[in-house]
XYZ file of C-alpha atoms in Angstrom:
579
model
C -46.368 -49.867 -25.191
C -43.103 -48.242 -23.893
C -39.988 -50.670 -24.805
C -36.262 -49.957 -22.870
C -35.249 -48.402 -25.949
C -38.216 -45.830 -25.988
C -37.124 -42.441 -25.522
C -38.854 -41.903 -22.494
C -37.089 -44.426 -20.607
C -33.638 -44.524 -22.184
C -30.621 -43.272 -20.045
C -29.779 -39.262 -21.419
C -26.679 -39.880 -23.389
C -24.011 -38.098 -21.609
C -23.238 -34.730 -22.088
C -19.832 -33.708 -23.845
C -17.137 -32.532 -21.989
C -16.488 -28.977 -23.057
C -12.939 -28.492 -24.595
C -10.251 -26.736 -22.104
C -10.081 -23.330 -22.867
C -7.021 -21.242 -22.514
C -7.003 -18.365 -20.160
C -6.390 -15.185 -21.624
C -4.407 -12.455 -20.839
C -7.189 -10.379 -19.883
C -8.749 -13.438 -17.671
C -5.443 -13.304 -15.804
C -5.494 -9.637 -15.371
C -8.723 -9.525 -13.959
C -8.330 -10.950 -10.417
C -4.472 -9.044 -10.286
C -6.120 -5.444 -10.567
C -8.958 -6.407 -8.078
C -6.243 -7.360 -5.712
C -3.317 -4.867 -6.347
C -5.250 -1.690 -7.515
C -6.644 -0.641 -3.648
C -3.084 -1.397 -2.569
C -1.268 0.785 -5.208
C -4.439 3.509 -4.678
C -3.215 3.289 -1.110
C 0.473 3.939 -1.749
C -0.567 6.349 -4.397
C -2.661 8.746 -1.972
C -0.616 8.286 0.976
C 2.769 9.673 -0.943
C 1.097 12.151 -2.855
C -0.915 13.824 0.032
C 2.341 14.038 1.850
C 4.028 15.515 -0.865
C 1.307 17.622 -2.144
C 0.576 19.127 1.522
C 4.178 19.834 2.098
C 4.438 21.825 -1.405
C 1.189 23.645 -0.450
C 3.626 25.094 2.365
C 5.515 26.951 -0.127
C 2.743 29.504 -0.375
C 2.485 30.314 3.274
C 3.674 33.940 2.869
C 4.464 34.599 6.483
C 7.661 35.923 8.432
C 9.184 32.576 9.943
C 11.381 34.708 12.614
C 8.913 36.758 14.247
C 6.856 35.230 16.800
C 3.387 36.940 15.081
C 4.548 35.899 11.894
C 5.435 32.082 13.407
C 1.597 31.741 14.939
C 0.090 33.039 11.968
C 2.110 30.661 9.902
C 1.531 27.642 11.664
C -2.421 28.411 12.145
C -2.794 28.808 8.385
C -0.919 25.439 8.027
C -3.314 24.029 10.540
C -6.699 25.559 8.967
C -5.616 23.858 5.672
C -5.263 20.280 7.536
C -8.326 20.674 9.087
C -10.409 21.460 5.746
C -8.941 18.465 4.193
C -9.322 15.979 7.096
C -13.133 17.398 7.313
C -13.348 16.181 3.408
C -11.739 12.712 4.156
C -14.078 12.132 7.509
C -17.121 13.524 5.301
C -16.381 10.767 2.554
C -15.772 7.944 5.009
C -19.259 8.886 6.957
C -21.197 8.730 3.534
C -19.683 5.107 2.629
C -20.273 4.046 6.023
C -24.003 4.882 5.603
C -24.614 4.848 1.861
C -22.010 2.526 0.570
C -21.620 -1.096 -0.030
C -19.608 -3.314 1.962
C -16.948 -3.219 -0.823
C -17.149 0.945 -1.143
C -16.753 1.185 2.610
C -13.395 -1.073 2.789
C -12.347 0.689 -0.013
C -12.900 4.065 1.106
C -11.406 3.567 4.867
C -8.343 2.028 3.362
C -7.694 5.096 0.864
C -8.564 7.561 4.086
C -6.514 5.857 6.279
C -3.649 6.723 3.718
C -4.524 10.326 3.513
C -4.232 10.653 6.958
C -0.812 9.064 7.095
C 0.157 11.344 4.343
C -1.225 14.659 5.652
C 0.162 14.684 9.248
C 3.893 14.157 8.348
C 2.754 16.468 5.253
C 1.967 18.806 7.903
C 5.606 18.472 9.643
C 7.374 18.693 5.777
C 5.287 21.899 5.196
C 6.281 23.172 8.457
C 9.865 22.737 7.451
C 9.602 24.602 4.049
C 7.956 27.359 6.183
C 10.813 27.807 8.502
C 13.168 27.932 5.880
C 11.412 29.967 3.627
C 13.957 32.285 1.625
C 16.928 30.555 2.344
C 18.035 27.565 0.117
C 20.306 25.948 2.453
C 19.626 22.855 4.700
C 18.664 23.055 8.488
C 21.715 24.013 10.314
C 23.603 25.051 7.605
C 26.934 23.246 6.891
C 27.108 22.694 11.024
C 26.826 19.642 13.120
C 26.296 16.133 11.138
C 25.578 17.997 8.075
C 29.184 19.040 7.728
C 30.080 15.466 7.352
C 27.315 14.552 5.365
C 27.990 17.524 2.944
C 32.052 16.442 2.942
C 31.275 12.777 2.235
C 28.634 14.058 -0.643
C 31.476 16.757 -2.152
C 33.968 13.320 -1.989
C 31.898 11.322 -4.135
C 30.915 14.392 -6.365
C 34.973 14.236 -7.156
C 36.193 10.994 -6.897
C 33.006 8.844 -6.996
C 33.463 7.158 -3.631
C 34.156 8.229 -0.188
C 36.194 7.187 2.405
C 34.289 6.692 5.437
C 32.038 3.479 7.179
C 28.998 6.080 7.767
C 25.696 4.835 5.887
C 26.439 5.775 2.100
C 22.843 6.105 0.627
C 22.479 10.029 1.308
C 25.687 11.076 0.582
C 26.103 9.148 -2.721
C 22.674 10.366 -3.450
C 23.698 14.074 -2.808
C 27.178 13.587 -4.585
C 26.100 11.921 -7.768
C 22.688 14.355 -8.268
C 25.387 17.173 -7.414
C 27.583 15.533 -10.204
C 24.544 15.283 -12.833
C 24.135 18.917 -12.665
C 20.710 18.746 -10.672
C 21.779 20.914 -7.832
C 23.957 23.462 -9.543
C 27.256 21.498 -8.222
C 26.053 21.801 -4.507
C 25.214 19.431 -2.579
C 23.973 21.334 0.172
C 20.654 22.709 -1.965
C 19.669 18.783 -2.198
C 20.073 17.950 1.301
C 17.796 20.882 2.192
C 14.453 18.864 0.124
C 16.001 15.812 0.419
C 15.727 15.886 4.585
C 12.149 17.591 4.073
C 11.260 14.345 1.837
C 12.260 12.534 4.235
C 10.177 13.747 7.043
C 7.253 14.467 4.754
C 7.323 10.418 3.674
C 8.053 8.938 6.929
C 4.227 8.873 8.000
C 3.249 7.109 4.443
C 6.275 4.921 4.828
C 5.601 3.604 8.271
C 1.543 3.250 7.643
C 2.171 1.125 4.594
C 4.963 -0.847 6.135
C 2.355 -1.673 8.919
C 0.042 -2.411 6.491
C 1.570 -5.806 5.158
C 0.704 -6.965 9.066
C -2.636 -4.785 9.958
C -5.616 -3.715 8.613
C -5.691 -0.096 7.500
C -6.980 1.721 11.177
C -4.931 -0.556 13.254
C -1.842 0.202 10.864
C -2.553 3.954 11.071
C -2.437 4.171 14.448
C 0.452 1.806 15.102
C 2.620 3.603 12.460
C 1.875 7.051 12.821
C 1.817 7.590 16.610
C 5.313 6.542 16.845
C 6.553 8.030 13.736
C 5.400 11.162 14.857
C 6.992 10.861 18.257
C 10.334 10.561 16.936
C 10.540 13.565 14.589
C 14.003 14.807 14.016
C 13.743 17.425 10.958
C 17.629 18.143 11.144
C 18.317 14.220 11.099
C 15.182 12.513 9.415
C 16.498 9.413 7.658
C 17.671 8.006 11.155
C 13.823 8.060 12.583
C 12.599 7.172 8.901
C 14.253 3.871 8.841
C 13.592 3.035 12.546
C 9.625 3.214 11.891
C 10.156 0.980 9.015
C 12.240 -1.736 10.233
C 9.777 -3.084 12.985
C 6.911 -3.808 10.878
C 9.235 -5.329 8.294
C 10.379 -7.549 11.317
C 6.694 -8.400 12.189
C 6.561 -9.472 8.512
C 9.578 -11.599 8.096
C 8.300 -13.542 11.379
C 5.089 -14.156 9.534
C 6.675 -15.294 6.215
C 9.225 -17.502 8.258
C 6.217 -19.373 9.979
C 4.049 -19.780 6.712
C 6.796 -20.471 4.760
C 5.747 -24.187 4.597
C 2.785 -23.218 2.711
C 4.483 -21.307 0.009
C 6.024 -22.833 -3.195
C 9.353 -22.838 -3.536
C 9.791 -20.000 -6.038
C 7.010 -18.097 -3.541
C 9.650 -18.954 -1.030
C 12.276 -17.425 -2.816
C 10.815 -14.449 -3.841
C 9.239 -13.381 -0.727
C 12.380 -13.868 1.399
C 14.416 -12.120 -1.375
C 12.097 -9.143 -1.147
C 12.433 -8.422 2.573
C 16.464 -8.927 2.422
C 16.234 -6.227 -0.484
C 14.116 -3.787 1.948
C 16.370 -4.630 4.779
C 19.496 -3.996 3.163
C 18.448 -0.632 1.081
C 17.549 0.721 4.486
C 20.659 -0.627 5.814
C 22.295 1.707 3.353
C 20.335 4.745 4.585
C 21.054 4.454 8.515
C 22.600 1.032 9.924
C 21.848 1.407 14.050
C 18.665 0.080 14.128
C 19.602 -3.408 12.407
C 22.562 -3.677 14.793
C 20.798 -3.070 18.064
C 17.802 -5.351 17.040
C 19.795 -7.979 15.444
C 19.805 -10.093 18.920
C 16.279 -9.963 19.424
C 15.468 -10.798 15.605
C 17.639 -14.122 16.296
C 15.968 -15.220 19.218
C 12.306 -14.609 17.685
C 13.281 -16.663 14.377
C 13.858 -19.420 16.714
C 10.300 -19.562 17.924
C 8.943 -18.736 14.594
C 11.113 -21.058 12.720
C 8.994 -23.994 11.322
C 10.765 -27.063 13.235
C 8.318 -29.521 12.800
C 5.993 -28.796 9.265
C 8.944 -27.754 6.899
C 12.617 -26.612 8.409
C 14.079 -26.898 4.790
C 11.791 -24.382 3.335
C 12.391 -22.104 6.502
C 15.834 -22.585 5.722
C 15.304 -21.486 2.076
C 13.339 -18.772 2.911
C 16.185 -17.187 5.262
C 18.784 -18.034 2.969
C 16.779 -15.889 0.366
C 16.241 -13.278 2.846
C 20.005 -13.418 3.645
C 21.014 -13.362 0.101
C 18.526 -10.288 -0.900
C 20.494 -8.516 1.965
C 24.055 -9.051 0.974
C 23.166 -8.495 -2.708
C 22.208 -4.941 -1.500
C 24.378 -4.005 1.403
C 26.925 -6.403 1.477
C 29.509 -4.196 0.387
C 28.854 -1.731 2.713
C 28.380 -4.347 5.536
C 31.987 -5.107 4.734
C 33.001 -1.746 5.167
C 31.591 -1.290 8.645
C 32.814 -4.803 10.063
C 36.539 -3.688 9.115
C 35.985 -0.238 11.174
C 34.625 -1.908 14.551
C 37.683 -0.145 16.623
C 36.331 2.983 16.073
C 35.834 4.730 18.929
C 32.907 7.167 19.834
C 33.568 9.608 22.525
C 30.903 12.059 21.668
C 29.349 13.259 24.733
C 26.150 15.205 25.309
C 23.257 15.830 27.899
C 21.441 12.217 26.915
C 25.003 10.873 27.781
C 24.656 11.882 31.148
C 21.166 11.215 31.926
C 20.112 8.129 34.169
C 20.264 5.541 31.965
C 16.635 3.923 32.682
C 14.650 7.087 31.735
C 12.627 6.903 28.905
C 10.587 9.709 29.123
C 10.186 13.083 27.288
C 13.734 14.581 26.302
C 13.912 18.231 25.845
C 14.422 20.178 22.728
C 16.498 22.796 24.529
C 19.894 22.723 25.686
C 19.064 25.163 28.677
C 17.884 21.596 30.660
C 21.397 20.386 30.536
C 23.178 23.605 31.435
C 21.414 23.823 35.134
C 22.705 22.230 38.017
C 20.820 19.390 39.717
C 20.140 16.170 37.846
C 17.476 16.031 34.803
C 14.745 14.935 34.455
C 14.237 15.101 38.484
C 11.260 13.301 39.952
C 8.395 12.065 37.692
C 4.556 11.716 38.215
C 5.051 8.357 39.635
C 7.996 7.338 41.941
C 10.489 8.708 39.442
C 8.433 7.374 36.402
C 7.190 10.052 33.574
C 3.493 9.596 32.738
C 4.598 8.336 29.727
C 6.993 5.573 31.063
C 3.757 4.517 33.133
C 1.266 4.710 30.208
C 3.679 2.605 27.814
C 4.608 -0.178 30.476
C 1.169 -0.446 31.143
C 0.723 -1.247 27.346
C 3.803 -3.588 27.458
C 2.208 -5.643 30.012
C -1.260 -5.841 28.003
C 0.554 -6.445 24.628
C 2.623 -9.138 25.952
C -0.613 -10.987 27.787
C -3.033 -10.660 24.554
C -0.424 -11.051 21.726
C 2.663 -12.960 22.781
C 2.424 -15.451 19.975
C 1.360 -12.790 17.428
C 4.408 -11.474 15.197
C 3.288 -7.800 15.290
C 3.678 -8.110 19.174
C 6.848 -9.703 19.135
C 8.838 -8.063 16.695
C 8.834 -4.370 18.318
C 8.965 -6.474 21.910
C 12.103 -8.276 20.469
C 13.707 -5.043 19.315
C 12.927 -3.131 22.382
C 14.484 -5.813 24.471
C 17.502 -6.017 22.345
C 17.969 -1.996 22.403
C 17.482 -2.367 26.233
C 20.461 -4.743 27.383
C 22.427 -3.075 24.861
C 22.233 -0.123 26.023
C 23.191 -0.675 29.590
C 26.188 -2.895 28.571
C 27.660 0.098 25.957
C 27.037 2.661 29.027
C 28.283 -0.116 31.830
C 31.726 -0.018 29.988
C 31.491 3.563 29.346
C 34.040 4.655 31.848
C 36.155 1.415 31.564
C 36.446 1.734 27.852
C 36.347 5.766 27.575
C 33.563 5.768 24.822
C 30.219 6.074 24.183
C 29.286 3.959 21.265
C 26.328 5.699 20.461
C 24.425 4.082 23.256
C 22.250 7.167 23.859
C 20.688 6.539 20.274
C 18.966 3.128 21.771
C 16.400 5.606 23.623
C 14.956 5.931 20.241
C 14.260 2.400 19.478
C 13.002 1.782 23.276
C 10.631 4.714 23.025
C 8.967 3.674 19.207
C 8.937 0.148 20.527
C 7.134 0.967 23.628
C 4.660 3.352 21.931
C 3.748 0.926 19.143
C 3.190 -1.907 21.745
C 1.054 0.115 23.885
C -0.953 1.280 20.662
C -1.130 -3.023 19.587
C -2.241 -3.515 23.200
C -5.272 -0.802 22.527
C -6.206 -2.604 19.345
C -5.637 -6.012 20.591
C -8.146 -5.026 23.885
C -10.478 -3.651 21.069
C -10.492 -6.621 19.552
C -11.469 -8.728 22.406
C -13.815 -6.336 23.812
C -15.387 -5.632 20.143
C -17.984 -9.163 20.368
C -19.004 -8.357 23.808
C -20.012 -4.686 22.750
C -21.854 -5.698 19.601
C -23.998 -8.136 21.579
C -24.927 -5.523 24.200
C -25.646 -3.271 21.308
C -27.815 -5.399 19.164
C -30.940 -4.496 17.787
C -32.428 -6.837 15.535
C -31.333 -7.479 11.864
C -31.391 -3.451 11.036
C -28.641 -2.730 13.422
C -27.418 0.672 12.782
C -24.256 1.271 11.229
C -21.032 2.135 13.168
C -19.016 4.903 12.904
C -15.966 3.496 14.135
C -13.631 4.520 11.294
C -14.651 8.198 11.473
C -14.014 8.263 14.966
C -10.896 6.574 14.820
C -9.918 8.851 11.571
C -10.627 12.181 13.406
C -8.854 11.395 16.596
C -5.585 10.551 14.935
C -5.790 13.491 12.176
C -6.104 15.603 15.327
C -3.492 14.239 17.322
C -1.262 14.249 14.117
C -2.099 17.948 13.457
C -1.303 18.940 17.294
C 2.070 17.062 17.607
C 3.114 18.268 14.007
C 2.278 21.695 15.135
C 4.342 21.011 18.530
C 7.714 19.882 16.525
C 7.166 22.528 13.754
C 7.127 25.112 16.415
C 10.287 23.919 18.018
C 12.090 24.114 14.773
C 11.220 27.694 13.960
C 14.054 30.152 13.687
C 15.067 31.364 17.017
C 18.545 32.925 18.000
C 21.362 30.776 19.382
C 21.524 32.348 22.471
C 18.083 30.587 23.538
C 19.451 27.234 23.072
C 16.336 25.902 21.362
C 16.003 23.450 18.565
C 15.021 26.686 16.389
C 18.798 27.585 16.094
C 19.070 24.931 13.722
C 16.840 27.184 11.187
C 18.322 30.279 12.577
C 21.612 29.081 11.176
C 20.314 28.195 7.739
C 19.343 31.802 7.201
C 22.950 33.750 7.687
C 24.479 32.534 4.516
C 24.717 34.266 1.304
C 22.512 32.760 -1.632
C 24.475 31.738 -4.719
C 23.895 35.073 -6.625
C 25.723 36.876 -3.629
C 22.803 38.462 -1.733
C 21.432 37.640 1.929
C 18.547 35.442 2.689
C 15.385 37.544 3.199
C 15.219 36.836 6.716
C 18.994 36.813 7.440
C 20.081 38.536 11.112
C 20.498 42.501 10.709
C 20.108 41.776 6.874
C 23.915 40.439 6.997
C 25.033 37.344 6.423
C 28.287 35.511 5.676
C 29.534 33.125 2.555
C 28.458 29.344 2.905
C 31.676 27.566 2.649
C 32.682 26.647 -0.820
C 34.363 23.041 0.215
C 32.995 21.104 3.498
C 35.787 19.985 5.225
C 34.862 16.617 7.331
C 36.357 17.230 10.500
C 36.711 14.018 12.818
C 37.681 14.098 16.313
C 41.020 12.377 17.254
C 40.719 9.839 20.122
C 41.717 10.935 23.286
C 42.809 8.506 26.372
C 40.404 10.303 28.797
C 37.162 11.374 27.262
C 35.343 14.795 28.440
C 32.314 13.852 29.607
C 30.711 15.863 32.293
C 28.091 18.099 33.865
C 29.062 21.743 32.763
C 29.280 22.775 36.318
C 31.682 19.890 36.870
C 35.744 19.132 36.283
C 37.119 16.335 36.400
C 40.466 16.694 38.044
C 43.890 14.508 36.834
C 43.804 12.495 40.235
C 40.041 11.897 39.672
C 38.332 14.115 42.036
C 35.389 16.664 40.933
C 35.422 20.042 41.148
C 32.175 22.159 41.226
C 32.443 24.804 38.793
C 28.809 26.398 39.281
C 26.606 26.089 42.638
C 23.055 25.531 42.801
C 21.144 29.355 43.579
């Protein structure tokens, strides 16, 4: 007879709780490695492919000054790019068919990073080819190079520079030359620094947008605007521009989510973004100033007024603190120079101010009577303008609540209004104040919005397409990543070839961008010999000291078409008639 105390009927003894175990460093490192190793791989692949392809350009042995040599050199670069892209696409196709979900995701991440690096690496290799045989930078000691090199030599000899220009490039060159890395000549470093900026613009734009988007959308939104604004003779400016827009988007995202972060996480995230904004401010400050009004207004809409206003203030305060820590000294110098007058007039200054279409890489377009650009394809609008305006409308319609849409929209609206404000006061104030440069910010942000519109539209249509193509439980794998990577890589190669071709050496009389590279071949090398491709095997000595030439402000600036002359009474005299 069983009793209550029988083993068969007695309640089981409670299990002993295991003693709490301490997590070892190996246990903590595992999740960190799984989370950050793919991101580190993306960064490494993007940077190494960009720099590697650029370095590969040294092996192009064609002549950069004859047209046959230029075509052959560009073709050699295109062949190399095509082979590498085919390898990347083949790996992604294999992973799509044979790989697990984790392998497919990792492959797409690394492949997108590789395409970002290869496309602007092509541009870097194109510059290496254009400057083959000369140690001097694009355009030699002329143009903005004169000022940058003059300030760099000032830093080299005195340890500082007396100017309100963004200090990063002059200080980097000056200290590198002072340390003996450039044989005491900052111009040697300027050549390779500019090439590095060109090559790394694609990886930088892609990785910045990866903070907000998945790999393929980040590649499209980052790469196409970056390629659009290729300026090999002043590459640090577009480099900062294509980075600042996604960083603003991340600022808005983290601001809205700040109540969910701990105090330490809020401060760390804000300070990180502030430091990044500060570093970019030291390289080129114009985009910060033209974007600031739009960013401030956007921050009001993304501020967590109900869920955590104190945490939002902490985040913004940390961002401001990080910015001032890095760029506070230069900001004070810049604010002290607000009375400086910019009276530089160019063809862009005289262009119809609302025009946002393509701009020429030739001086000839500005030297002919008549009004450039003339009639466009649609009631005065260039086809590019039509496409990006449609994209603007779609992006706003589909994603106005998203930070990735609001950030470029805010930067566009801010630059658009500032452009007209400055241009509207140009005659009364007799100063330009750099307003023509706002066109770069306008074009980059509109292009980004157009690409984002496509991304958002695909996201809306994807469920419908999948439902229509549903073939049951064994639905075939889709090659979306393969198609997107192939299209973007081909677009990058074609755009890179276009810009590389424009900057290949041409005689100054042709008034093309290639005259900048031609100038670089006309100065003696340090050993006294002429560069291999100097015009007529003759060259001149490179100036031993770059003197910064600063134009004195005048009461009435000279800014007219070349065939017109403004007389003392304000009337216009035509110097050239329409043929």
